mmCIF file of C-alpha atoms in Angstrom:
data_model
loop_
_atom_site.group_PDB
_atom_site.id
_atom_site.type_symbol
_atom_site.label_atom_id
_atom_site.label_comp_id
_atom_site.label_asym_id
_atom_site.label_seq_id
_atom_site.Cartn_x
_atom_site.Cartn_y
_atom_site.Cartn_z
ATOM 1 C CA UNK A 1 2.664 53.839 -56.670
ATOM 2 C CA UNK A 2 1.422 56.979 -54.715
ATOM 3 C CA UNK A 3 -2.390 56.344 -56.498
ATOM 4 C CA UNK A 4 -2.255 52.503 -55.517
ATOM 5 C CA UNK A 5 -0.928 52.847 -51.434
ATOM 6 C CA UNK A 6 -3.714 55.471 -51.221
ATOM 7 C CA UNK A 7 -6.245 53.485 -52.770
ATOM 8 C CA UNK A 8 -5.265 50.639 -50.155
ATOM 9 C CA UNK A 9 -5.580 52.748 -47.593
ATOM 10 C CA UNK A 10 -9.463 53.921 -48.793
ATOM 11 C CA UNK A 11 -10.037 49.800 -48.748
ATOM 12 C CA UNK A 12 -8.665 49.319 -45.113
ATOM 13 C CA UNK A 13 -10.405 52.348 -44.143
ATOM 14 C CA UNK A 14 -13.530 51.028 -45.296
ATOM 15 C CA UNK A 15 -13.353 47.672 -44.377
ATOM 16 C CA UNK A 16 -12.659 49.000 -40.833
ATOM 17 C CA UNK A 17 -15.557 51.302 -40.428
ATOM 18 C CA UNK A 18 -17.826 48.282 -41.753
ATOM 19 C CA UNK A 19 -16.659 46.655 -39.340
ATOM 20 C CA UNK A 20 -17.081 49.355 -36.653
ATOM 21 C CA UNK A 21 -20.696 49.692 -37.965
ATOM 22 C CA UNK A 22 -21.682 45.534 -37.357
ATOM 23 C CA UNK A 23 -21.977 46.023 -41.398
ATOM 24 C CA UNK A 24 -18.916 43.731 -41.753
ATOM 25 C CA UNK A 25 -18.376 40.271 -39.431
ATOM 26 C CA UNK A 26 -15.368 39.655 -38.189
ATOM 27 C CA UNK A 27 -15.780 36.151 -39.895
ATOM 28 C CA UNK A 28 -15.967 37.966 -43.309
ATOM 29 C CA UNK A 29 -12.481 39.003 -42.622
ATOM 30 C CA UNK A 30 -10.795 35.644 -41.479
ATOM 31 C CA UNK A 31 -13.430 32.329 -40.927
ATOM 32 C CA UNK A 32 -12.911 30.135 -38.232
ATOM 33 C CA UNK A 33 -12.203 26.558 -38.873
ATOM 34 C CA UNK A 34 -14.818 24.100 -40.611
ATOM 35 C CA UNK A 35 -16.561 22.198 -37.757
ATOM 36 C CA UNK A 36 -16.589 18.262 -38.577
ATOM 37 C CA UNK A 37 -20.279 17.103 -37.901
ATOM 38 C CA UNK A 38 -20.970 13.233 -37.722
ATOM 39 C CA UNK A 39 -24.446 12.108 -38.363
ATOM 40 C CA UNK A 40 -25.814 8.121 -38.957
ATOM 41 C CA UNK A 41 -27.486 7.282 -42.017
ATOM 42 C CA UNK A 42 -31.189 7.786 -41.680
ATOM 43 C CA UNK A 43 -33.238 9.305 -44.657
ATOM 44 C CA UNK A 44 -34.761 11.353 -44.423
ATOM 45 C CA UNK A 45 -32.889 13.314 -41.543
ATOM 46 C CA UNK A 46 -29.267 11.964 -42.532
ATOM 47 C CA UNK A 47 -27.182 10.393 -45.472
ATOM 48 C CA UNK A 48 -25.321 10.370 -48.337
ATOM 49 C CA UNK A 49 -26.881 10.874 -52.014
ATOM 50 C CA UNK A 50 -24.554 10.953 -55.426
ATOM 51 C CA UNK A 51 -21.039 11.050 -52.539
ATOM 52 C CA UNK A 52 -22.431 14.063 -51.324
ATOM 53 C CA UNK A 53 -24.563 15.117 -47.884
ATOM 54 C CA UNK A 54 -28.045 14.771 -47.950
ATOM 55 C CA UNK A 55 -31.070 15.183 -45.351
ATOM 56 C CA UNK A 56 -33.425 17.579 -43.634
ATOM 57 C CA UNK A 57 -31.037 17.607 -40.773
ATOM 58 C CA UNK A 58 -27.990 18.216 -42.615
ATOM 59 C CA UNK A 59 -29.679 20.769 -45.063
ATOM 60 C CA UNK A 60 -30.766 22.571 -41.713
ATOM 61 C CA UNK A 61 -27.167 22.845 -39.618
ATOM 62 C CA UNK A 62 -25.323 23.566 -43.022
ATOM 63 C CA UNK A 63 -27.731 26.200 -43.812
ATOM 64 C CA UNK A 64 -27.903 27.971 -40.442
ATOM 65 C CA UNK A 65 -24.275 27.640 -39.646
ATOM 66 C CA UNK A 66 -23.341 29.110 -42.999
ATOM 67 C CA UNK A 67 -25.794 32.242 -41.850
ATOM 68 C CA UNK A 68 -23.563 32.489 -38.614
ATOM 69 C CA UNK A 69 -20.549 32.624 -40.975
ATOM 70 C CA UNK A 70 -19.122 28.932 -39.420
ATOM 71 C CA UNK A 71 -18.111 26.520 -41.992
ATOM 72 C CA UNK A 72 -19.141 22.740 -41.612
ATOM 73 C CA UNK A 73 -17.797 19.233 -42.440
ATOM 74 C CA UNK A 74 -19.519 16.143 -42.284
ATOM 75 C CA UNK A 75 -18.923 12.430 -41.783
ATOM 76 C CA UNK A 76 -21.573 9.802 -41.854
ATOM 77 C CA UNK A 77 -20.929 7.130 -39.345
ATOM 78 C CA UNK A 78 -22.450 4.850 -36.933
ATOM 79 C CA UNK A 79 -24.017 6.144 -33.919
ATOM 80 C CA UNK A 80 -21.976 4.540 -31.547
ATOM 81 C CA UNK A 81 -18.722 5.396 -33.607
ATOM 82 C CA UNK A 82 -19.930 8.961 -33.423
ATOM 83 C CA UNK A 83 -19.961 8.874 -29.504
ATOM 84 C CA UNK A 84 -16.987 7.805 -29.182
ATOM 85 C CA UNK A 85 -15.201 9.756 -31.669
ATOM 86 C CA UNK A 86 -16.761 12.573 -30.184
ATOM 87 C CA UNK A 87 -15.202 11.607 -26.752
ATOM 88 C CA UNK A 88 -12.405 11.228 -27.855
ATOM 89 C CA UNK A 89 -12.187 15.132 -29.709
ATOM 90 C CA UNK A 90 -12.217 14.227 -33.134
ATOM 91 C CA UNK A 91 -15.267 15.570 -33.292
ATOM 92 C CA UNK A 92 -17.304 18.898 -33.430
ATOM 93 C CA UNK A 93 -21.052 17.653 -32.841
ATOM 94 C CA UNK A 94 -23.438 14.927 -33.801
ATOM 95 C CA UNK A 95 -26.327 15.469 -35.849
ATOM 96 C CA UNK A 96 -29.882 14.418 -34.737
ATOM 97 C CA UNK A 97 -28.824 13.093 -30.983
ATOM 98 C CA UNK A 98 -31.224 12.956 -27.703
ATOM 99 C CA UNK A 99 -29.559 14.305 -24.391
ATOM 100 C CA UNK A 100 -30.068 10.368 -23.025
ATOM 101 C CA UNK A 101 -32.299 8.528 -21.498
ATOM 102 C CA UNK A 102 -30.976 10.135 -17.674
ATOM 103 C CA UNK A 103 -29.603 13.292 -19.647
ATOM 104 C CA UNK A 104 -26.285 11.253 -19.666
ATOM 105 C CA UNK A 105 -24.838 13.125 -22.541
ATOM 106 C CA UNK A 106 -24.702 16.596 -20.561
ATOM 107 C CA UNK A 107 -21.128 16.128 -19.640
ATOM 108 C CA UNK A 108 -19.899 15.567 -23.057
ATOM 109 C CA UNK A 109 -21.739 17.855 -25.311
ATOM 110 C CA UNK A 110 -23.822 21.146 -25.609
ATOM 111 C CA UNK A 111 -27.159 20.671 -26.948
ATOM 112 C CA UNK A 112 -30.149 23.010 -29.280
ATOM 113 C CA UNK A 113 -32.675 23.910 -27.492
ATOM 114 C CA UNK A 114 -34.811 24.042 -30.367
ATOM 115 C CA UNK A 115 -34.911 20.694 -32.005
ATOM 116 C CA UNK A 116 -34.090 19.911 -35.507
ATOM 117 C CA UNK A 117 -37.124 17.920 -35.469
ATOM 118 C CA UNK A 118 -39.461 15.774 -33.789
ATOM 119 C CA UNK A 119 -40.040 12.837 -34.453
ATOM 120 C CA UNK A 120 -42.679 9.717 -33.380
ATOM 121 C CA UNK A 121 -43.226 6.316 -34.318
ATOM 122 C CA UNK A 122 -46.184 5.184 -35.820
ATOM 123 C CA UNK A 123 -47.763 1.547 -37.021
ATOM 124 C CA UNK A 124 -48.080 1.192 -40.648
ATOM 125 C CA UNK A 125 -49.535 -1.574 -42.663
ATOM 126 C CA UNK A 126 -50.810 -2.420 -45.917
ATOM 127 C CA UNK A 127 -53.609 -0.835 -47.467
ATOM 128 C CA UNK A 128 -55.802 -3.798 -48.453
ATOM 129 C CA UNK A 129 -54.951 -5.042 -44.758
ATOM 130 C CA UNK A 130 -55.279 -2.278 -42.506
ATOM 131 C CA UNK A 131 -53.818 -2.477 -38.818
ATOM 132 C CA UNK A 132 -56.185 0.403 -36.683
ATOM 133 C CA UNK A 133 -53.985 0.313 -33.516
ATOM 134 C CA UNK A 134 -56.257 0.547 -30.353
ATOM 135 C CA UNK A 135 -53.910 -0.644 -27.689
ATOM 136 C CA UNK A 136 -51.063 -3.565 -27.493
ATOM 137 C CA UNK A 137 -54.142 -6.410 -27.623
ATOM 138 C CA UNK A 138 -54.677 -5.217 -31.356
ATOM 139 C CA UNK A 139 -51.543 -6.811 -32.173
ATOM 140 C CA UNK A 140 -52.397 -10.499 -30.870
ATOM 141 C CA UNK A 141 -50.777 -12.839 -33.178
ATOM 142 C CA UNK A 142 -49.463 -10.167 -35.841
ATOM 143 C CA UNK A 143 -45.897 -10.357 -36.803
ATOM 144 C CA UNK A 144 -44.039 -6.762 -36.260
ATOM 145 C CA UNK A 145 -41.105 -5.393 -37.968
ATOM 146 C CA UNK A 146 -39.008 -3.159 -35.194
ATOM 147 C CA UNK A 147 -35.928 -1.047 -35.574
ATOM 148 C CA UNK A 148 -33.447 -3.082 -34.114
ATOM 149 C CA UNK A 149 -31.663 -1.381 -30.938
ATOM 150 C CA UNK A 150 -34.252 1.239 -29.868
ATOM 151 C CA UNK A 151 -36.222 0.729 -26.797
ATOM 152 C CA UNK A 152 -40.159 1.009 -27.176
ATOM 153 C CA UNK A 153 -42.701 0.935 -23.817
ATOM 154 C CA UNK A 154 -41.574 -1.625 -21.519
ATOM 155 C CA UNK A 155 -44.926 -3.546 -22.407
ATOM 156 C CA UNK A 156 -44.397 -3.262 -25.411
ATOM 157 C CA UNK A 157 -40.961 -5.103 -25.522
ATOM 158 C CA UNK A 158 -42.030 -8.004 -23.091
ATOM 159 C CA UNK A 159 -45.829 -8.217 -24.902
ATOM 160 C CA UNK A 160 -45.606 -12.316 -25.435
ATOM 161 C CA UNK A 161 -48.759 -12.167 -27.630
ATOM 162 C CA UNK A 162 -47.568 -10.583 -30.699
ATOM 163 C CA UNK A 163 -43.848 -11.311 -32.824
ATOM 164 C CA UNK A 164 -41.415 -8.757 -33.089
ATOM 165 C CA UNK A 165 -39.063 -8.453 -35.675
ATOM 166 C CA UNK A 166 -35.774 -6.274 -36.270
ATOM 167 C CA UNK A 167 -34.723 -4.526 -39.073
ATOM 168 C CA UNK A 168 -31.763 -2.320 -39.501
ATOM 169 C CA UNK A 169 -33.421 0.783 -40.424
ATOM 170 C CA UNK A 170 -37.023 2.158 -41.149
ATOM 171 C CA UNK A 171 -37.014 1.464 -44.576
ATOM 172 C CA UNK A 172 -36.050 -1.924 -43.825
ATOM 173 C CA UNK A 173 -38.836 -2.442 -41.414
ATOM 174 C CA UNK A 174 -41.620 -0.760 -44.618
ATOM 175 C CA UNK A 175 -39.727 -3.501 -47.459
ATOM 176 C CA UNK A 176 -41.130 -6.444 -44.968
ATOM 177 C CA UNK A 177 -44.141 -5.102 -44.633
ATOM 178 C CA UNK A 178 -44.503 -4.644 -48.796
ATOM 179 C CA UNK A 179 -42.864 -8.253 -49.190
ATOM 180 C CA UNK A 180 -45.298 -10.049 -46.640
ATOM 181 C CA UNK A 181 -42.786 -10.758 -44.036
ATOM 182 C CA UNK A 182 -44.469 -9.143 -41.360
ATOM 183 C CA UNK A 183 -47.918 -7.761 -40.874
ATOM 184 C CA UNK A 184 -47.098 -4.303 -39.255
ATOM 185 C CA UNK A 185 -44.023 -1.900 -38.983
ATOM 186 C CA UNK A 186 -44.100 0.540 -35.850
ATOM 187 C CA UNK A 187 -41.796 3.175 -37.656
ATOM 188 C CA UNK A 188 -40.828 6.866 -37.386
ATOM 189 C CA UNK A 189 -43.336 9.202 -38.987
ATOM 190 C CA UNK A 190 -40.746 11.147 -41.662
ATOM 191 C CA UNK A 191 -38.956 8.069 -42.694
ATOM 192 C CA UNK A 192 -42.036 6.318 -43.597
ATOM 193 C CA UNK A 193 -42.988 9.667 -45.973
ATOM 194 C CA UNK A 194 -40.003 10.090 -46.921
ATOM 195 C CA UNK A 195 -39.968 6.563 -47.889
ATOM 196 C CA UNK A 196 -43.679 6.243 -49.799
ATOM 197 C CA UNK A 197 -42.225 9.942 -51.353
ATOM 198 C CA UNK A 198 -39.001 8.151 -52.652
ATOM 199 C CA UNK A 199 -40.363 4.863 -53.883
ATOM 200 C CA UNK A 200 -43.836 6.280 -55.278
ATOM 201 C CA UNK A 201 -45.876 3.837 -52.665
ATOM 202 C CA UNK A 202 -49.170 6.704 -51.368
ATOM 203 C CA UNK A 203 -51.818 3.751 -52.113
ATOM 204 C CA UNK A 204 -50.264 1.124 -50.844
ATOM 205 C CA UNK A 205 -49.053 2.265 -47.344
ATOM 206 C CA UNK A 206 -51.490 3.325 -44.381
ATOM 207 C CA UNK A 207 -49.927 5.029 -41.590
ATOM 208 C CA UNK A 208 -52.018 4.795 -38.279
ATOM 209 C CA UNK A 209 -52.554 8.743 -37.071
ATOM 210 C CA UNK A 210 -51.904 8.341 -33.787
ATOM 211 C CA UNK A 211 -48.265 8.052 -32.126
ATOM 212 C CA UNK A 212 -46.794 5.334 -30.293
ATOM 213 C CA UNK A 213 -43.783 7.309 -29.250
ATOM 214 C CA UNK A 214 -42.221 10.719 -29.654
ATOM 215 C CA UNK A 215 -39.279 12.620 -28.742
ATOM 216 C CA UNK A 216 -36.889 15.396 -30.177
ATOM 217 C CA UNK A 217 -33.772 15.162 -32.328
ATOM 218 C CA UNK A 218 -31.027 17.793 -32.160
ATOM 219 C CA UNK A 219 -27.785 19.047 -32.434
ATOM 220 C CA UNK A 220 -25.351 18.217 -30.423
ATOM 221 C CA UNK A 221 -21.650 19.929 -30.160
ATOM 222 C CA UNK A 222 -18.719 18.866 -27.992
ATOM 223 C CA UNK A 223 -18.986 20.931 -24.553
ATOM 224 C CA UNK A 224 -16.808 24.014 -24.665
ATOM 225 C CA UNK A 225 -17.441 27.822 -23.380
ATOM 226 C CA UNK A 226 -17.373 28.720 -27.526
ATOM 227 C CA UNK A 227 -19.585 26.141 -28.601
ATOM 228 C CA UNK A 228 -21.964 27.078 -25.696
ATOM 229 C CA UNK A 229 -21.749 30.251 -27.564
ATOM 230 C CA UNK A 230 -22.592 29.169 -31.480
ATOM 231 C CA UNK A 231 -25.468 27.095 -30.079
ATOM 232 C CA UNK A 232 -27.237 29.864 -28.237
ATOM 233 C CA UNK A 233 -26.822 31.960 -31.932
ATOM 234 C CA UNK A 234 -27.437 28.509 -33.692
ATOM 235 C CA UNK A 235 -31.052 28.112 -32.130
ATOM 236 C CA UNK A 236 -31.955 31.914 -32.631
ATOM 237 C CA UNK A 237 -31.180 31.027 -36.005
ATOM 238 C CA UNK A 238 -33.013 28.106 -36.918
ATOM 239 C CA UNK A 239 -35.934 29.206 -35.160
ATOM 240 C CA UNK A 240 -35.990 32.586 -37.788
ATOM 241 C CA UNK A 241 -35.354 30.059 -40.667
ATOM 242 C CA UNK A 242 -38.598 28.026 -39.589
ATOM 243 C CA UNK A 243 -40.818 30.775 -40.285
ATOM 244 C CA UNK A 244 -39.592 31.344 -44.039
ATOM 245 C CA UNK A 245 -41.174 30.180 -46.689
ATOM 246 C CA UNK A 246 -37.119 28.255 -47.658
ATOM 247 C CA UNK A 247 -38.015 25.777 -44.338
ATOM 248 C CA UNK A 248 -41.439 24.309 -46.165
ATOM 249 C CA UNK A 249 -39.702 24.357 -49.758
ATOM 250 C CA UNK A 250 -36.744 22.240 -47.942
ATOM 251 C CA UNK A 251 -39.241 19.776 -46.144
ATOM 252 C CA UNK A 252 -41.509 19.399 -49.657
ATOM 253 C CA UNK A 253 -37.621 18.169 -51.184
ATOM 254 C CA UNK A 254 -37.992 15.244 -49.050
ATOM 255 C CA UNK A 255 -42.119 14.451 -48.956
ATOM 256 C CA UNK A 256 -42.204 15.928 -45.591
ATOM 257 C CA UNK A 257 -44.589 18.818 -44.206
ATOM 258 C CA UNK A 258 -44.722 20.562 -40.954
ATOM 259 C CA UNK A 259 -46.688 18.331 -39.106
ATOM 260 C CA UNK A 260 -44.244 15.632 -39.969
ATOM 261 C CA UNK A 261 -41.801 16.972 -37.905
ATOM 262 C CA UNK A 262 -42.887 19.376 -34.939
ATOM 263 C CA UNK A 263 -44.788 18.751 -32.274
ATOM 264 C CA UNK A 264 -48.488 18.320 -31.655
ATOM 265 C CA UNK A 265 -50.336 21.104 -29.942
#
């Protein structure tokens, strides 16, 4: 009995000078609760494959968050059902959100200041009919498949010379364009590799190298003094993992390379 209580007290004494030393986290010792992230399905940044999480995005918050020693959760939802759930504290963050068109979302949540990814929309059309976008006029007469919901240019949206048609997701919008339905998609740059990666489609796809829209995607956690906190460590964090060698090996697991995602210099 003597032998065990003093070989307790060795492991208590040890565990406390660790800790002393910033060798042992406090987190090691007890972890806080799992944080319930939400995010919509969209492949390649968001969804579910074999009941489980998928996605660049998700791979990137699980992955950081797990090097900051705070355990995750996820839901996949609607983005609307994510807002409100969100508002109403049933909720952590949301995955792959925009601070608002007016920065509207400042009063409910705490944002990354270093974006999971960019993103920008791009026209893509068939191979043996190339589309070379040179301004809205290139588009007289063409049909165009359109992610139903999101707001292009204001000329764009009221352009009465060309047809625009919705589709509930990007991949969606790139199965018209295979089937003949319309003659164009204007779709988000990583879905559509993500898309020609998944379904094998390199020589029959062309994607038009210049942008028609662009903006950053991030993470997003309900406003609080802690969360402030974990973000300010989060996006120390994600920027170190960028730089490893792990980041390009994750984006190559979904077709996707750097310049798929970050911004143009």
């Amino acid at each position: 009995m003597g032998a065990h209580r003093s070989h307790m007290r060795r492991t208590l004494l040890t565990a406390g000078l660790a800790l002393a030393s910033g060798r042992l986290s406090p987190s090691a010792l007890a972890a806080p609760p799992a944080l319930l992230l939400a995010g919509e399905p969209l492949p390649p940044f968001t969804f579910e494959q074999g009941g489980r999480p998928a996605g660049l995005h998700w791979e990137l918050c699980e992955h950081v968050m797990r090097e900051l020693g705070q355990p995750v959760r996820w839901a996949l939802m609607p983005w609307r059902r994510a807002l409100m759930d969100l508002s109403m504290g049933q909720l952590g963050g949301i995955i792959g959100t925009t601070r608002g068109h007016m920065n509207e979302r400042e009063a409910q949540m705490v944002f990354s200041e270093e974006p999971l990814s960019h993103v920008s929309n791009h026209f893509v059309s068939l191979s043996e009919r190339p589309v070379r976008f040179d301004g809205l006029f290139t588009l007289r007469g063409l049909r165009v498949a359109v992610l139903g919901g999101y707001q292009h240019s204001p000329d764009f949206m009221a352009a009465p010379y060309f047809y625009r048609q919705s589709a509930f997701n990007h991949a969606q919008c790139l199965r018209m364009l295979l089937i003949g339905r319309v003659d164009v998609a204007l779709v988000d740059l990583a879905a559509t590799r993500y898309f020609i990666h998944a379904e094998g489609l390199r020589e029959r796809l062309l994607i038009d190298p210049e942008p028609y829209g662009s903006g950053r995607l991030l993470l997003g956690l309900s406003r609080s003094d802690a969360h402030a906190e974990l973000m300010r460590r989060f996006d120390d964090a994600l920027r170190r993992f960028k730089r490893e060698r792990a980041y390009v090996l994750m984006l190559e697991r979904y077709g996707l390379k750097r310049a798929d995602v970050e911004a143009r210099s």
